[in-house]
Short mmCIF file of C-alpha atoms in Angstrom, two decimals:
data_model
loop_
_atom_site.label_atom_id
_atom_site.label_comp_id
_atom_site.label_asym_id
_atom_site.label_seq_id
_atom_site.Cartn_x
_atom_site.Cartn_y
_atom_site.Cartn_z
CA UNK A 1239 -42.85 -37.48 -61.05
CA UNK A 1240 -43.50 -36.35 -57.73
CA UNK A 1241 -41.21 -38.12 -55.26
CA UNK A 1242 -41.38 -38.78 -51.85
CA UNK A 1243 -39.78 -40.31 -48.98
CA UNK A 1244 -41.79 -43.00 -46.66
CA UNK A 1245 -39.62 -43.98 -43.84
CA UNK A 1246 -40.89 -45.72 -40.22
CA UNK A 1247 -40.89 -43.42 -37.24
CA UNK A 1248 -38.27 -45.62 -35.52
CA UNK A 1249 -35.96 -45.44 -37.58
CA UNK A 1250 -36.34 -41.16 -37.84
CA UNK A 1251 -35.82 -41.26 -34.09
CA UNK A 1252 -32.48 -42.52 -34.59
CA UNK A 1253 -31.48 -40.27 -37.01
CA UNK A 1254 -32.50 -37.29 -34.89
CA UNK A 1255 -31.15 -39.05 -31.98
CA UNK A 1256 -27.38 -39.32 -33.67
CA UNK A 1257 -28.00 -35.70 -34.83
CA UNK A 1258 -28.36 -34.52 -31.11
CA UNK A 1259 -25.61 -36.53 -29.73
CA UNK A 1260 -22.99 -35.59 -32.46
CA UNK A 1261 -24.09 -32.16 -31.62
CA UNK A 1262 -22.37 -28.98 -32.40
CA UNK A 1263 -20.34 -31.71 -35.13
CA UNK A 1264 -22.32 -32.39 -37.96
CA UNK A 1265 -23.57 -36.11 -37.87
CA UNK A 1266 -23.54 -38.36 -40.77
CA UNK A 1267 -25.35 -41.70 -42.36
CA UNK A 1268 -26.95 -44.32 -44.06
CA UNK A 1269 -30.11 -46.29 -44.61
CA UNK A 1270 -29.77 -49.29 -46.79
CA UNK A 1271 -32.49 -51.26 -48.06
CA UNK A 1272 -33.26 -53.80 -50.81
CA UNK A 1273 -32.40 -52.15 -54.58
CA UNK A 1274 -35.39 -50.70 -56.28
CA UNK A 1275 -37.05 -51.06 -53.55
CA UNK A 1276 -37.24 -47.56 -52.17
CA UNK A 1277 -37.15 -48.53 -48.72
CA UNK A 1278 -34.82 -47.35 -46.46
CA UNK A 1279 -34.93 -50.31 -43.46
CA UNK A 1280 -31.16 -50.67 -41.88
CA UNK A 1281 -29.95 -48.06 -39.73
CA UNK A 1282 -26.10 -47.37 -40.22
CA UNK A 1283 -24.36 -44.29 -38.33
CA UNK A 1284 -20.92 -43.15 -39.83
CA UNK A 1285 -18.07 -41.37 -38.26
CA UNK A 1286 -17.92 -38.35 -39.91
CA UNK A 1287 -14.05 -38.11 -40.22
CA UNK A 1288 -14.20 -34.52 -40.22
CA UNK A 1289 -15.33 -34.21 -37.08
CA UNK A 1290 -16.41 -30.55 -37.73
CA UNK A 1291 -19.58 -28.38 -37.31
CA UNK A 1292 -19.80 -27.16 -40.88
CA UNK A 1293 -18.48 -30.53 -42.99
CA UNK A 1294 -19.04 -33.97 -42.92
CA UNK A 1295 -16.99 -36.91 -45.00
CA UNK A 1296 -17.64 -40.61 -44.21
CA UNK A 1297 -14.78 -41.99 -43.53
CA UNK A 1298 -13.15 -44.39 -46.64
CA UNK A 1299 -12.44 -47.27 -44.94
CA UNK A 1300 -15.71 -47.58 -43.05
CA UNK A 1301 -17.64 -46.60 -46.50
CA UNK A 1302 -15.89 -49.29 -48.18
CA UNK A 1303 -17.19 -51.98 -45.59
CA UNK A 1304 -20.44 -50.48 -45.73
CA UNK A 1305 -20.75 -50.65 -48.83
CA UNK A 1306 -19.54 -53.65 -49.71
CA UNK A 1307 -21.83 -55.32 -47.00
CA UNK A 1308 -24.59 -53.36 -49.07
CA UNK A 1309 -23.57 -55.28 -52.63
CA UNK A 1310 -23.54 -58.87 -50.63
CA UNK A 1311 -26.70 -57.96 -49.29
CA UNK A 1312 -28.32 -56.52 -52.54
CA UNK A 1313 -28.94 -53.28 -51.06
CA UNK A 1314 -28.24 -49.65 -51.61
CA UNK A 1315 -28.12 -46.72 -49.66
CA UNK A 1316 -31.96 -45.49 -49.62
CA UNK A 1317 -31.28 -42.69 -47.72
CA UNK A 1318 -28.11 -40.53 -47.01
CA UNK A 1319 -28.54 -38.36 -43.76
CA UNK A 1320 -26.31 -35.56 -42.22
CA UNK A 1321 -27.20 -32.94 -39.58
CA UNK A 1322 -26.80 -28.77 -39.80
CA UNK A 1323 -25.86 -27.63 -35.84
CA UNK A 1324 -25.88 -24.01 -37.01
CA UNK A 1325 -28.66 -23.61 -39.83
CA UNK A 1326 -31.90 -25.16 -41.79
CA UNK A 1327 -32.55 -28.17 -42.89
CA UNK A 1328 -31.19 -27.23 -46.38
CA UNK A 1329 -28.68 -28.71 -48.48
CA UNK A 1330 -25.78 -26.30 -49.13
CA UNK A 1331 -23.78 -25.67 -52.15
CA UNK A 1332 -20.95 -28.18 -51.15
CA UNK A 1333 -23.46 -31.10 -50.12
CA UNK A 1334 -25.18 -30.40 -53.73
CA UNK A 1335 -21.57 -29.86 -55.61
CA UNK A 1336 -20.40 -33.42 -53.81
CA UNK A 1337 -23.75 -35.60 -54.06
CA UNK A 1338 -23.02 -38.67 -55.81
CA UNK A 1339 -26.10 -41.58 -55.23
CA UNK A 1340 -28.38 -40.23 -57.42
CA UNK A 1341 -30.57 -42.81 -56.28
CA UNK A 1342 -30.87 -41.79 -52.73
CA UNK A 1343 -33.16 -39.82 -50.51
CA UNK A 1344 -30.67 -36.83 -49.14
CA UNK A 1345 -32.23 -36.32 -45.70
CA UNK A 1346 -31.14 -33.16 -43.72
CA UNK A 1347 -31.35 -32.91 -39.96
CA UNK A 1348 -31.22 -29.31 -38.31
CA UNK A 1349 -30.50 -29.51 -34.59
CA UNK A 1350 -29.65 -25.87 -34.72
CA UNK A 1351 -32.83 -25.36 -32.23
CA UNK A 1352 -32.28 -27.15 -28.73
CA UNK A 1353 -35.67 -28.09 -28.35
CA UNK A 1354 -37.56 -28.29 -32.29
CA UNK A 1355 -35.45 -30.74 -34.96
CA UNK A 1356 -36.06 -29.32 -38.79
CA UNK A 1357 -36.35 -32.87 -40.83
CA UNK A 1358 -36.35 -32.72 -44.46
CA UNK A 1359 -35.76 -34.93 -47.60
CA UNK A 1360 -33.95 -34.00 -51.34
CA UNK A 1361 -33.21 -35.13 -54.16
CA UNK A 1362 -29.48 -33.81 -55.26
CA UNK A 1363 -29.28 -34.94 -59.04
CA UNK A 1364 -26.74 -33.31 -61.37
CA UNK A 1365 -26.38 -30.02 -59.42
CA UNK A 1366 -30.41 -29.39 -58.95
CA UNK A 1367 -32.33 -29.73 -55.44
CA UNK A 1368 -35.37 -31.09 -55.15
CA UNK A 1369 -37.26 -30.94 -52.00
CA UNK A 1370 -39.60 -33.93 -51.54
CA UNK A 1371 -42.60 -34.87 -48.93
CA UNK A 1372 -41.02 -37.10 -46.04
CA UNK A 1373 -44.31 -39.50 -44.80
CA UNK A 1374 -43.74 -40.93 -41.75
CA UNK A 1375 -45.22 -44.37 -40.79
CA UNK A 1376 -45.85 -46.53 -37.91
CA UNK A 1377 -44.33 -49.79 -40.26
CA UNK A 1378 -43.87 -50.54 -43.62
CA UNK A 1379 -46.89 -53.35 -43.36
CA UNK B 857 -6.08 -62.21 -66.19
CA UNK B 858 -6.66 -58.52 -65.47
CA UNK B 859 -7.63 -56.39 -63.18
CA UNK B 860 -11.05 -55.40 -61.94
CA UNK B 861 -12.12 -51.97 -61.68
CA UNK B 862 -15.69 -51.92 -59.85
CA UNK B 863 -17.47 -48.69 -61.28
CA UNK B 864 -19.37 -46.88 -59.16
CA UNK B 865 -23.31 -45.75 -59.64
CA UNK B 866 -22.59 -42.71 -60.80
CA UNK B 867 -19.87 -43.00 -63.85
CA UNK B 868 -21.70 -46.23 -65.15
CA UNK B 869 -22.31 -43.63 -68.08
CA UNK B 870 -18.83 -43.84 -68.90
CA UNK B 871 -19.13 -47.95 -69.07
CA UNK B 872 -22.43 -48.56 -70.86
CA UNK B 873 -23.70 -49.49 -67.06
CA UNK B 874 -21.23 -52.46 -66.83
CA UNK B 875 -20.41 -52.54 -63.01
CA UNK B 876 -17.14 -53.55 -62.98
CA UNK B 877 -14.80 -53.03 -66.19
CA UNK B 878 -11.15 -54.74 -66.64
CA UNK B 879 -7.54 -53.08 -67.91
CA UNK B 880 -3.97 -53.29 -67.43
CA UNK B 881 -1.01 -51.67 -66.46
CA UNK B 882 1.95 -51.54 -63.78
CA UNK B 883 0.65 -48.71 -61.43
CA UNK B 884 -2.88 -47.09 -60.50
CA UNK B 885 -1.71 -44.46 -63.16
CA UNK B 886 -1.17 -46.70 -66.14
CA UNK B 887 -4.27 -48.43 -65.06
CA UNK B 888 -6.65 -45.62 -65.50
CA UNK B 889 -4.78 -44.59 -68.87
CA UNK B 890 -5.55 -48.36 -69.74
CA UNK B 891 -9.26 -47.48 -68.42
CA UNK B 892 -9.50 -44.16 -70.83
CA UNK B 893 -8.73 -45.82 -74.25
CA UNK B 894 -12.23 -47.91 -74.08
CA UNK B 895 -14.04 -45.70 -71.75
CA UNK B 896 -13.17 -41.63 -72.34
CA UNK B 897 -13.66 -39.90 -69.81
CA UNK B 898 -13.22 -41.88 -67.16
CA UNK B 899 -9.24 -40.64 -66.05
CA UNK B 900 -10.86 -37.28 -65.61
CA UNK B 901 -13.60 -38.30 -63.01
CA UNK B 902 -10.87 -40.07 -60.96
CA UNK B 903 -7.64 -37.78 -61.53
CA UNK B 904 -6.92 -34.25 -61.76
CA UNK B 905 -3.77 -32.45 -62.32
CA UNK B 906 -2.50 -32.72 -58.62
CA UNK B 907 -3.87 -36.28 -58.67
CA UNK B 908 -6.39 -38.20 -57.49
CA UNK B 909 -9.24 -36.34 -56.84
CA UNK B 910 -10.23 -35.33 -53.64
CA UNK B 911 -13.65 -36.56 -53.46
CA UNK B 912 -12.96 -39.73 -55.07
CA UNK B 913 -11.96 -43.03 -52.83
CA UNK B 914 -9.77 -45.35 -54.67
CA UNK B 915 -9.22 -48.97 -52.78
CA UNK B 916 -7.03 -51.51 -53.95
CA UNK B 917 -8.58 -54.79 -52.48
CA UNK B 918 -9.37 -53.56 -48.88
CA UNK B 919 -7.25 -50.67 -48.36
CA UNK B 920 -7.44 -47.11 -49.41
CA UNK B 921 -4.80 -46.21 -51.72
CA UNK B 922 -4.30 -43.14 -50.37
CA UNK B 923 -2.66 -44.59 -47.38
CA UNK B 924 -0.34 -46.75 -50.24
CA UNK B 925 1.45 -45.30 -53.10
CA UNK B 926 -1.89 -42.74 -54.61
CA UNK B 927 -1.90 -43.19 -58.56
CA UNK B 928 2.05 -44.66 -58.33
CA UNK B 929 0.76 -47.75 -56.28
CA UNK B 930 1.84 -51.15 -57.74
CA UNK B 931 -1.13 -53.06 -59.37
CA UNK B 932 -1.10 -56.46 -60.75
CA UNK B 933 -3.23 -59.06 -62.22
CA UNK B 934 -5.92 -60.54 -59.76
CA UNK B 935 -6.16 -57.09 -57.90
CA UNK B 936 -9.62 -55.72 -57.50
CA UNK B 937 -9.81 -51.55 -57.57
CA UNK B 938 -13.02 -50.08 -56.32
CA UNK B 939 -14.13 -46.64 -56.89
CA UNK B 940 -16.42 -44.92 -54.22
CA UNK B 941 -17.67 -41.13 -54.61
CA UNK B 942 -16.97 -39.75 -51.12
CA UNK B 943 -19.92 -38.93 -49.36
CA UNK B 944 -18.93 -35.71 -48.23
CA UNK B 945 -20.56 -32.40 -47.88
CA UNK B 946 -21.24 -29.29 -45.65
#
């Protein structure tokens, strides 16, 4: 199965736009969207409790809300974003050691570059990486 | 009654995909034992030998049970437990 993810252009700006203003931290996320659906449609930025430039955690109490507003809605989290201020768009061994939606798009955002953003998708199932085409579209039509 | 133990995506293995499961027992501990006799395997994805494991979040109704007792917090019939995976990584 080749996977991909399609996600609207909006909602990549403000991805990249909490990458760069959480910058040198790492910045962290969700997109939910209807389950099964494959969609990723409602922006959600996370603190990343950490607050560090080489980790991220959401924090527990805001993941529980999150997520429970995600079950009453019937939604899941499509995509999972965090940024790398110091290297690629990769994940690295502890975001593939601690990935646990196997559902979900794992989107990376470099911001290591000041002026170019590296944006990438994978899927992190049972210790493997799979890197996936990210299609960008105007709207979901 | 019992109480409720919402499973997350990723251990429904462990419960024949059954979202939520139900046990007993006096403290998060005893519950998880409670947990292990139908579903094996399931203590060791929440608890390790220094205790609950890092990059697991337990809640007891709305609150993190890390900021209560950890695996000695008081549980009783009607209580809900949730169990999140952190999202966590590097």
């Amino acid at each position: 199965m080749v996977s991909r993810l399609t996600i609207e252009r909006a909602i990549v700006d403000k991805i990249v736009a909490h990458a760069r203003a959480d910058h040198p931290d790492e910045a962290c996320g969700v997109v939910a969207g209807a389950i099964g659906s494959d969609r990723p449609v409602r922006f959600i930025a996370m603190t990343n409790a950490e607050r560090s430039p080489t980790f991220y955690r959401f924090d527990s109490m805001e993941q529980f809300q999150v997520w429970r507003e995600m079950d009453d809605r019937d939604e899941e989290p499509v995509v999972i974003y965090h940024s790398h201020t110091a290297t690629p768009a990769y994940p690295s061994r502890t975001d593939v050691s601690y990935a646990s939606e196997p559902n979900a798009h794992y989107v990376l955002v470099s911001t290591a570059d000041p002026d170019e953003h590296e944006f990438r998708s994978f899927r992190l199932v049972d210790g493997e990486v799979t890197e996936e085409e990210v299609q960008v579209v105007e709207t979901y039509g | 009654m019992a109480i409720e133990v919402r499973i997350p995506t990723i251990m429904r293995n462990l419960t024949d995909g059954a979202k939520a499961v139900e046990g007993k027992g006096g403290t998060l501990d005893e519950l998880f034992s409670d947990l292990d006799d139908r579903h094996p395997g399931l203590r060791e994805r929440l608890v390790d030998d220094k205790g609950l494991r890092r990059f697991v979040n337990v809640y007891l109704n709305d609150e993190d049970v890390r900021f209560l007792g950890g695996l000695d917090t008081q549980v009783s019939d009607g209580d809900t437990v949730t169990v999140l995976p952190a999202v966590a990584g590097g």
